[in-house]
Amino acid sequence: MLTNNQPKAIMIVIGNEVLSGRTKDRNIGWVAEKLNSIGINLIEARIIRDNQDVIISTIQELSKKVDYIFTSGGIGPTHDDITTVAIAKAFSIQVKKNKEALRRLEEHYKGTGIELNSARLKMADIPLGAKLIDNPVSAAPGFNVKNVYVMAGVPKIMQAMLDGVIKTIENGSKTISISIGCNIGEGNIAKGLEQIETLQKNIEIGCYPWFRAGLAGTNVVIRSMDKQ
């Protein structure tokens, strides 16, 4: 009910290490807050495996549903970094060495004593026609194909990339929210809040129970694009 003046987005986290629990995702919450602050409504977040068929089918399914898809993970130099090839196949695009991406990598590694070997050169492979996404942290760029924005999985890098992306995309009306805390159980106020939300079509109400020091209560969060 809050999306009339807001572009819709979906976040896709790509990585077996996240699904195994070895790596804890720190991108979804950050992205949700960032998008909310500029009036873009994150309607779904999905975590998927490093599997080409899974990535392809997920992108083909979800990119048709929303204005923006943001992905994190799988664009590094190792054998299991397959996101770039999978995204290209999802849109039937070839992957080629990108001259500008290569220039950025060469500049980044120059004088470091670190070899720009074949594995690292893989990070200059970009789908044809894609726009590069700047990486101010480690140089290797992400890319944008159609409405899909492909970024690194490392939180510091991904967040720096998204900071640049949001300067180039359409924003929407910002959602305003207030939180009201009370020492009443959510079951006692549920019916009344449901009636209010039914009558007031421009608001969204969420209930979040709390328990502390032997007491119980509810935080009621009210969200709307209409301040009044």
PDB file of N, CA and C in Angstrom, residues 13-25 47-50 80:
ATOM      1  N   VAL A  13      21.260 -12.103  -2.880  1.00  0.00           N
ATOM      2  CA  VAL A  13      22.582 -12.416  -2.336  1.00  0.00           C
ATOM      3  C   VAL A  13      23.002 -13.760  -2.928  1.00  0.00           C
ATOM      4  N   ILE A  14      24.171 -13.795  -3.565  1.00  0.00           N
ATOM      5  CA  ILE A  14      24.638 -14.991  -4.245  1.00  0.00           C
ATOM      6  C   ILE A  14      25.856 -15.550  -3.509  1.00  0.00           C
ATOM      7  N   GLY A  15      25.756 -16.789  -3.032  1.00  0.00           N
ATOM      8  CA  GLY A  15      26.923 -17.355  -2.373  1.00  0.00           C
ATOM      9  C   GLY A  15      26.631 -18.568  -1.521  1.00  0.00           C
ATOM     10  N   ASN A  16      27.312 -19.666  -1.815  1.00  0.00           N
ATOM     11  CA  ASN A  16      27.177 -20.878  -0.998  1.00  0.00           C
ATOM     12  C   ASN A  16      27.610 -20.630   0.438  1.00  0.00           C
ATOM     13  N   GLU A  17      28.606 -19.743   0.617  1.00  0.00           N
ATOM     14  CA  GLU A  17      29.138 -19.510   1.957  1.00  0.00           C
ATOM     15  C   GLU A  17      28.116 -18.844   2.874  1.00  0.00           C
ATOM     16  N   VAL A  18      27.188 -18.108   2.286  1.00  0.00           N
ATOM     17  CA  VAL A  18      26.126 -17.496   3.095  1.00  0.00           C
ATOM     18  C   VAL A  18      25.095 -18.551   3.489  1.00  0.00           C
ATOM     19  N   LEU A  19      24.730 -19.404   2.543  1.00  0.00           N
ATOM     20  CA  LEU A  19      23.741 -20.449   2.819  1.00  0.00           C
ATOM     21  C   LEU A  19      24.276 -21.497   3.789  1.00  0.00           C
ATOM     22  N   SER A  20      25.585 -21.698   3.808  1.00  0.00           N
ATOM     23  CA  SER A  20      26.164 -22.670   4.732  1.00  0.00           C
ATOM     24  C   SER A  20      26.269 -22.117   6.144  1.00  0.00           C
ATOM     25  N   GLY A  21      26.147 -20.813   6.286  1.00  0.00           N
ATOM     26  CA  GLY A  21      26.276 -20.185   7.598  1.00  0.00           C
ATOM     27  C   GLY A  21      27.689 -19.753   7.920  1.00  0.00           C
ATOM     28  N   ARG A  22      28.643 -20.092   7.055  1.00  0.00           N
ATOM     29  CA  ARG A  22      30.041 -19.729   7.324  1.00  0.00           C
ATOM     30  C   ARG A  22      30.236 -18.222   7.256  1.00  0.00           C
ATOM     31  N   THR A  23      29.542 -17.587   6.312  1.00  0.00           N
ATOM     32  CA  THR A  23      29.593 -16.128   6.176  1.00  0.00           C
ATOM     33  C   THR A  23      28.230 -15.557   6.520  1.00  0.00           C
ATOM     34  N   LYS A  24      28.203 -14.572   7.386  1.00  0.00           N
ATOM     35  CA  LYS A  24      26.953 -13.931   7.784  1.00  0.00           C
ATOM     36  C   LYS A  24      26.681 -12.746   6.860  1.00  0.00           C
ATOM     37  N   ASP A  25      25.507 -12.723   6.265  1.00  0.00           N
ATOM     38  CA  ASP A  25      25.166 -11.611   5.382  1.00  0.00           C
ATOM     39  C   ASP A  25      25.057 -10.310   6.170  1.00  0.00           C
ATOM     40  N   ILE A  47      18.394 -15.274  -1.016  1.00  0.00           N
ATOM     41  CA  ILE A  47      19.754 -15.792  -0.973  1.00  0.00           C
ATOM     42  C   ILE A  47      19.796 -17.073  -1.803  1.00  0.00           C
ATOM     43  N   ILE A  48      20.703 -17.127  -2.781  1.00  0.00           N
ATOM     44  CA  ILE A  48      20.757 -18.272  -3.684  1.00  0.00           C
ATOM     45  C   ILE A  48      22.185 -18.813  -3.790  1.00  0.00           C
ATOM     46  N   ARG A  49      22.305 -20.026  -4.336  1.00  0.00           N
ATOM     47  CA  ARG A  49      23.588 -20.712  -4.446  1.00  0.00           C
ATOM     48  C   ARG A  49      24.425 -20.191  -5.620  1.00  0.00           C
ATOM     49  N   ASP A  50      25.725 -20.485  -5.549  1.00  0.00           N
ATOM     50  CA  ASP A  50      26.618 -20.244  -6.675  1.00  0.00           C
ATOM     51  C   ASP A  50      26.389 -21.340  -7.709  1.00  0.00           C
ATOM     52  N   ASP A  80      34.644 -20.202  -8.353  1.00  0.00           N
ATOM     53  CA  ASP A  80      33.221 -20.232  -8.020  1.00  0.00           C
ATOM     54  C   ASP A  80      32.552 -18.876  -8.189  1.00  0.00           C
TER      55      ASP A  80
END
